Amino acid sequence: MEASTPGDSAPGGTDWASLSSPELAARVTPESVALLPLGAVEQHGAHLPLSTDVDIADGLVAAARAHVARDIELLVLPTVAVGASMEHGDFAGTLSLAPETAIAHLVEIGASVARAGIRRLVLFNSHGGNKAVVDLAALTLRERHGLLVVKANYFRFAPPDDALPAEELRHGLHGGALETAMMMHLAPHKVRHAHLGEAVSLGARQEQTGHGLLPEGDAGFAWLAQDLHPDGVVGDARLATPALGERLVAHFAARLAAVVEAAACFDLTQLGARSRE
């Protein structure tokens, strides 16, 4: 049996950076999909590491690759580890780019993908603070380079039925049960179990007292992490278990794989032509 090389076809795609330049050029087809994982290095309270969003992004991508059909040419770009995290900037350890810098960073990476001849790009995001950045970068890449840019935020994926109480899913949006459970599965050695607790969000208190204005929703307000809770986290991390984390990772990874396959099959002729294209 011959040894495989980085240029060989493999289920679940190939790491972009593992290829040589000629190998990558030879793999590019009109259906090739580039996947760019996006995370953040920022505070997640006393019970989770600064790397939480990066660990979750990488873990979900690794799990999704096992589900992607072998005939899809998937090229996984290096993870963007530092994002737009200004809402966590008052807590030690947070690394953040200015929104303008973060947008420009993604646009330049996307431009490089386009120069390689790839027209399909999936931006897979694990950090809520990156969402506005992703939206603007994606539109810029569509306008400048004619790319199909798919914006996938795992926290926008529908969770498994009855995985967590509805209130926890609504308000435990940073360091709560969902992120903690996935970290218990993906990187259990990084979870500080002695510090697991409940941090009741300002949003939950507003909802309980009948106030209509919440941090998130159809008319949310801009917030810093300490606005929601002095510890910078919200939700009940005590609800997290490794089994729940395994279930969540499998569920979100399957959805990501479906997104990648949809991007590969998308008929690009459906996109309107630009006058200068």
mmCIF file of N, CA and C in Angstrom, residues 197-276:
data_model
loop_
_atom_site.group_PDB
_atom_site.id
_atom_site.type_symbol
_atom_site.label_atom_id
_atom_site.label_comp_id
_atom_site.label_asym_id
_atom_site.label_seq_id
_atom_site.Cartn_x
_atom_site.Cartn_y
_atom_site.Cartn_z
ATOM 1 N N GLY A 197 -20.510 27.491 38.090
ATOM 2 C CA GLY A 197 -21.568 28.135 38.867
ATOM 3 C C GLY A 197 -22.622 28.717 37.951
ATOM 4 N N GLU A 198 -23.541 29.461 38.539
ATOM 5 C CA GLU A 198 -24.593 30.118 37.779
ATOM 6 C C GLU A 198 -24.396 31.619 37.848
ATOM 7 N N ALA A 199 -24.459 32.256 36.688
ATOM 8 C CA ALA A 199 -24.392 33.709 36.593
ATOM 9 C C ALA A 199 -25.664 34.174 35.904
ATOM 10 N N VAL A 200 -26.567 34.744 36.672
ATOM 11 C CA VAL A 200 -27.868 35.154 36.132
ATOM 12 C C VAL A 200 -27.694 36.445 35.328
ATOM 13 N N SER A 201 -28.086 36.397 34.079
ATOM 14 C CA SER A 201 -27.895 37.529 33.169
ATOM 15 C C SER A 201 -28.864 38.670 33.459
ATOM 16 N N LEU A 202 -28.423 39.874 33.173
ATOM 17 C CA LEU A 202 -29.320 41.027 33.182
ATOM 18 C C LEU A 202 -30.523 40.761 32.288
ATOM 19 N N GLY A 203 -30.296 40.088 31.165
ATOM 20 C CA GLY A 203 -31.396 39.773 30.261
ATOM 21 C C GLY A 203 -32.448 38.903 30.917
ATOM 22 N N ALA A 204 -32.003 37.898 31.696
ATOM 23 C CA ALA A 204 -32.952 37.026 32.396
ATOM 24 C C ALA A 204 -33.729 37.817 33.433
ATOM 25 N N ARG A 205 -33.052 38.716 34.136
ATOM 26 C CA ARG A 205 -33.742 39.520 35.157
ATOM 27 C C ARG A 205 -34.745 40.456 34.501
ATOM 28 N N GLN A 206 -34.365 41.044 33.378
ATOM 29 C CA GLN A 206 -35.292 41.911 32.650
ATOM 30 C C GLN A 206 -36.539 41.138 32.226
ATOM 31 N N GLU A 207 -36.319 39.955 31.713
ATOM 32 C CA GLU A 207 -37.425 39.140 31.243
ATOM 33 C C GLU A 207 -38.347 38.750 32.390
ATOM 34 N N GLN A 208 -37.771 38.383 33.534
ATOM 35 C CA GLN A 208 -38.558 37.944 34.678
ATOM 36 C C GLN A 208 -39.419 39.060 35.246
ATOM 37 N N THR A 209 -38.948 40.299 35.118
ATOM 38 C CA THR A 209 -39.708 41.427 35.660
ATOM 39 C C THR A 209 -40.606 42.094 34.620
ATOM 40 N N GLY A 210 -40.662 41.502 33.422
ATOM 41 C CA GLY A 210 -41.580 41.997 32.412
ATOM 42 C C GLY A 210 -41.064 43.122 31.552
ATOM 43 N N HIS A 211 -39.781 43.464 31.675
ATOM 44 C CA HIS A 211 -39.225 44.512 30.819
ATOM 45 C C HIS A 211 -39.035 43.974 29.411
ATOM 46 N N GLY A 212 -39.386 44.758 28.417
ATOM 47 C CA GLY A 212 -39.327 44.288 27.044
ATOM 48 C C GLY A 212 -37.971 44.425 26.379
ATOM 49 N N LEU A 213 -37.075 45.240 26.956
ATOM 50 C CA LEU A 213 -35.793 45.495 26.304
ATOM 51 C C LEU A 213 -34.744 44.541 26.847
ATOM 52 N N LEU A 214 -34.229 43.666 25.955
ATOM 53 C CA LEU A 214 -33.270 42.642 26.342
ATOM 54 C C LEU A 214 -31.959 42.841 25.593
ATOM 55 N N PRO A 215 -30.875 42.213 26.059
ATOM 56 C CA PRO A 215 -29.590 42.362 25.362
ATOM 57 C C PRO A 215 -29.619 41.815 23.938
ATOM 58 N N GLU A 216 -30.347 40.718 23.726
ATOM 59 C CA GLU A 216 -30.452 40.115 22.407
ATOM 60 C C GLU A 216 -31.927 39.988 22.046
ATOM 61 N N GLY A 217 -32.183 39.788 20.770
ATOM 62 C CA GLY A 217 -33.563 39.652 20.326
ATOM 63 C C GLY A 217 -33.853 40.579 19.167
ATOM 64 N N ASP A 218 -35.147 40.804 18.907
ATOM 65 C CA ASP A 218 -35.489 41.608 17.744
ATOM 66 C C ASP A 218 -35.225 43.089 17.951
ATOM 67 N N ALA A 219 -34.962 43.504 19.193
ATOM 68 C CA ALA A 219 -34.602 44.898 19.477
ATOM 69 C C ALA A 219 -33.649 44.912 20.675
ATOM 70 N N GLY A 220 -32.490 44.291 20.507
ATOM 71 C CA GLY A 220 -31.524 44.220 21.593
ATOM 72 C C GLY A 220 -30.729 45.505 21.741
ATOM 73 N N PHE A 221 -30.058 45.636 22.894
ATOM 74 C CA PHE A 221 -29.199 46.811 23.110
ATOM 75 C C PHE A 221 -27.734 46.387 23.135
ATOM 76 N N ALA A 222 -26.870 47.340 22.765
ATOM 77 C CA ALA A 222 -25.429 47.070 22.787
ATOM 78 C C ALA A 222 -24.978 46.865 24.225
ATOM 79 N N TRP A 223 -24.120 45.849 24.439
ATOM 80 C CA TRP A 223 -23.716 45.560 25.807
ATOM 81 C C TRP A 223 -22.244 45.200 25.885
ATOM 82 N N LEU A 224 -21.673 45.520 27.043
ATOM 83 C CA LEU A 224 -20.369 45.010 27.433
ATOM 84 C C LEU A 224 -20.605 43.830 28.366
ATOM 85 N N ALA A 225 -19.640 42.924 28.450
ATOM 86 C CA ALA A 225 -19.843 41.699 29.225
ATOM 87 C C ALA A 225 -20.240 41.994 30.665
ATOM 88 N N GLN A 226 -19.643 43.019 31.256
ATOM 89 C CA GLN A 226 -19.947 43.332 32.653
ATOM 90 C C GLN A 226 -21.338 43.933 32.840
ATOM 91 N N ASP A 227 -21.960 44.376 31.730
ATOM 92 C CA ASP A 227 -23.348 44.831 31.820
ATOM 93 C C ASP A 227 -24.278 43.663 32.136
ATOM 94 N N LEU A 228 -23.964 42.516 31.571
ATOM 95 C CA LEU A 228 -24.824 41.348 31.743
ATOM 96 C C LEU A 228 -24.609 40.669 33.082
ATOM 97 N N HIS A 229 -23.355 40.643 33.539
ATOM 98 C CA HIS A 229 -23.022 40.081 34.856
ATOM 99 C C HIS A 229 -21.627 40.565 35.240
ATOM 100 N N PRO A 230 -21.393 40.894 36.506
ATOM 101 C CA PRO A 230 -20.079 41.405 36.912
ATOM 102 C C PRO A 230 -18.922 40.465 36.584
ATOM 103 N N ASP A 231 -19.188 39.157 36.533
ATOM 104 C CA ASP A 231 -18.122 38.195 36.239
ATOM 105 C C ASP A 231 -17.847 38.051 34.746
ATOM 106 N N GLY A 232 -18.633 38.700 33.915
ATOM 107 C CA GLY A 232 -18.392 38.647 32.483
ATOM 108 C C GLY A 232 -18.912 37.404 31.793
ATOM 109 N N VAL A 233 -19.601 36.541 32.526
ATOM 110 C CA VAL A 233 -20.216 35.348 31.946
ATOM 111 C C VAL A 233 -21.678 35.311 32.345
ATOM 112 N N VAL A 234 -22.466 34.547 31.596
ATOM 113 C CA VAL A 234 -23.881 34.405 31.915
ATOM 114 C C VAL A 234 -24.311 32.973 31.642
ATOM 115 N N GLY A 235 -25.268 32.499 32.420
ATOM 116 C CA GLY A 235 -25.774 31.145 32.239
ATOM 117 C C GLY A 235 -25.414 30.253 33.407
ATOM 118 N N ASP A 236 -25.919 29.047 33.345
ATOM 119 C CA ASP A 236 -25.706 28.086 34.425
ATOM 120 C C ASP A 236 -24.781 26.973 33.942
ATOM 121 N N ALA A 237 -23.501 27.159 34.184
ATOM 122 C CA ALA A 237 -22.505 26.174 33.757
ATOM 123 C C ALA A 237 -22.661 24.849 34.487
ATOM 124 N N ARG A 238 -23.392 24.835 35.602
ATOM 125 C CA ARG A 238 -23.584 23.594 36.357
ATOM 126 C C ARG A 238 -24.431 22.581 35.586
ATOM 127 N N LEU A 239 -25.155 23.047 34.572
ATOM 128 C CA LEU A 239 -25.976 22.146 33.756
ATOM 129 C C LEU A 239 -25.147 21.366 32.749
ATOM 130 N N ALA A 240 -23.907 21.731 32.575
ATOM 131 C CA ALA A 240 -23.067 21.120 31.553
ATOM 132 C C ALA A 240 -22.572 19.746 31.983
ATOM 133 N N THR A 241 -22.513 18.827 31.032
ATOM 134 C CA THR A 241 -21.936 17.503 31.243
ATOM 135 C C THR A 241 -21.165 17.119 29.980
ATOM 136 N N PRO A 242 -20.197 16.210 30.094
ATOM 137 C CA PRO A 242 -19.496 15.741 28.893
ATOM 138 C C PRO A 242 -20.434 15.094 27.882
ATOM 139 N N ALA A 243 -21.431 14.353 28.365
ATOM 140 C CA ALA A 243 -22.369 13.706 27.451
ATOM 141 C C ALA A 243 -23.164 14.736 26.653
ATOM 142 N N LEU A 244 -23.594 15.802 27.319
ATOM 143 C CA LEU A 244 -24.288 16.880 26.620
ATOM 144 C C LEU A 244 -23.358 17.514 25.599
ATOM 145 N N GLY A 245 -22.105 17.738 25.978
ATOM 146 C CA GLY A 245 -21.140 18.321 25.055
ATOM 147 C C GLY A 245 -20.940 17.470 23.822
ATOM 148 N N GLU A 246 -20.852 16.162 24.008
ATOM 149 C CA GLU A 246 -20.695 15.253 22.867
ATOM 150 C C GLU A 246 -21.909 15.346 21.946
ATOM 151 N N ARG A 247 -23.094 15.420 22.531
ATOM 152 C CA ARG A 247 -24.310 15.522 21.732
ATOM 153 C C ARG A 247 -24.349 16.840 20.954
ATOM 154 N N LEU A 248 -23.991 17.928 21.611
ATOM 155 C CA LEU A 248 -23.993 19.228 20.948
ATOM 156 C C LEU A 248 -22.981 19.272 19.816
ATOM 157 N N VAL A 249 -21.780 18.776 20.059
ATOM 158 C CA VAL A 249 -20.739 18.798 19.024
ATOM 159 C C VAL A 249 -21.189 17.982 17.815
ATOM 160 N N ALA A 250 -21.727 16.800 18.036
ATOM 161 C CA ALA A 250 -22.184 15.970 16.920
ATOM 162 C C ALA A 250 -23.284 16.672 16.128
ATOM 163 N N HIS A 251 -24.199 17.306 16.832
ATOM 164 C CA HIS A 251 -25.328 17.977 16.179
ATOM 165 C C HIS A 251 -24.859 19.174 15.356
ATOM 166 N N PHE A 252 -24.066 20.052 15.960
ATOM 167 C CA PHE A 252 -23.602 21.244 15.247
ATOM 168 C C PHE A 252 -22.652 20.876 14.109
ATOM 169 N N ALA A 253 -21.839 19.839 14.311
ATOM 170 C CA ALA A 253 -20.905 19.417 13.263
ATOM 171 C C ALA A 253 -21.652 18.879 12.050
ATOM 172 N N ALA A 254 -22.716 18.132 12.283
ATOM 173 C CA ALA A 254 -23.509 17.618 11.168
ATOM 174 C C ALA A 254 -24.124 18.763 10.370
ATOM 175 N N ARG A 255 -24.577 19.783 11.067
ATOM 176 C CA ARG A 255 -25.147 20.950 10.372
ATOM 177 C C ARG A 255 -24.067 21.669 9.569
ATOM 178 N N LEU A 256 -22.868 21.821 10.137
ATOM 179 C CA LEU A 256 -21.788 22.477 9.404
ATOM 180 C C LEU A 256 -21.427 21.678 8.153
ATOM 181 N N ALA A 257 -21.359 20.363 8.266
ATOM 182 C CA ALA A 257 -21.060 19.534 7.104
ATOM 183 C C ALA A 257 -22.101 19.740 6.011
ATOM 184 N N ALA A 258 -23.373 19.848 6.414
ATOM 185 C CA ALA A 258 -24.436 20.086 5.438
ATOM 186 C C ALA A 258 -24.270 21.448 4.764
ATOM 187 N N VAL A 259 -23.820 22.434 5.513
ATOM 188 C CA VAL A 259 -23.578 23.765 4.944
ATOM 189 C C VAL A 259 -22.466 23.698 3.904
ATOM 190 N N VAL A 260 -21.384 22.999 4.222
ATOM 191 C CA VAL A 260 -20.268 22.852 3.283
ATOM 192 C C VAL A 260 -20.744 22.168 2.003
ATOM 193 N N GLU A 261 -21.512 21.100 2.144
ATOM 194 C CA GLU A 261 -22.006 20.380 0.970
ATOM 195 C C GLU A 261 -22.943 21.250 0.142
ATOM 196 N N ALA A 262 -23.765 22.063 0.810
ATOM 197 C CA ALA A 262 -24.657 22.970 0.083
ATOM 198 C C ALA A 262 -23.861 24.022 -0.682
ATOM 199 N N ALA A 263 -22.769 24.507 -0.069
ATOM 200 C CA ALA A 263 -21.919 25.485 -0.758
ATOM 201 C C ALA A 263 -21.276 24.876 -1.995
ATOM 202 N N ALA A 264 -20.857 23.608 -1.894
ATOM 203 C CA ALA A 264 -20.220 22.939 -3.027
ATOM 204 C C ALA A 264 -21.186 22.720 -4.177
ATOM 205 N N CYS A 265 -22.453 22.501 -3.851
ATOM 206 C CA CYS A 265 -23.465 22.195 -4.872
ATOM 207 C C CYS A 265 -24.184 23.424 -5.400
ATOM 208 N N PHE A 266 -23.952 24.568 -4.794
ATOM 209 C CA PHE A 266 -24.689 25.777 -5.163
ATOM 210 C C PHE A 266 -24.384 26.163 -6.614
ATOM 211 N N ASP A 267 -25.405 26.450 -7.367
ATOM 212 C CA ASP A 267 -25.258 26.860 -8.763
ATOM 213 C C ASP A 267 -24.880 28.340 -8.798
ATOM 214 N N LEU A 268 -23.615 28.604 -9.098
ATOM 215 C CA LEU A 268 -23.133 29.976 -9.058
ATOM 216 C C LEU A 268 -23.747 30.852 -10.148
ATOM 217 N N THR A 269 -24.319 30.239 -11.171
ATOM 218 C CA THR A 269 -24.954 31.040 -12.208
ATOM 219 C C THR A 269 -26.211 31.733 -11.704
ATOM 220 N N GLN A 270 -26.682 31.311 -10.534
ATOM 221 C CA GLN A 270 -27.848 31.970 -9.936
ATOM 222 C C GLN A 270 -27.516 33.347 -9.386
ATOM 223 N N LEU A 271 -26.230 33.598 -9.129
ATOM 224 C CA LEU A 271 -25.824 34.897 -8.617
ATOM 225 C C LEU A 271 -25.791 35.910 -9.759
ATOM 226 N N GLY A 272 -26.275 37.086 -9.474
ATOM 227 C CA GLY A 272 -26.312 38.121 -10.524
ATOM 228 C C GLY A 272 -24.934 38.546 -10.956
ATOM 229 N N ALA A 273 -24.777 38.817 -12.229
ATOM 230 C CA ALA A 273 -23.504 39.265 -12.769
ATOM 231 C C ALA A 273 -23.277 40.734 -12.422
ATOM 232 N N ARG A 274 -22.017 41.060 -12.118
ATOM 233 C CA ARG A 274 -21.654 42.469 -11.901
ATOM 234 C C ARG A 274 -21.286 43.094 -13.228
ATOM 235 N N SER A 275 -21.519 44.375 -13.381
ATOM 236 C CA SER A 275 -21.239 45.057 -14.646
ATOM 237 C C SER A 275 -19.761 45.046 -14.985
ATOM 238 N N ARG A 276 -18.904 44.950 -13.929
ATOM 239 C CA ARG A 276 -17.468 44.976 -14.204
ATOM 240 C C ARG A 276 -16.854 43.583 -14.196
#
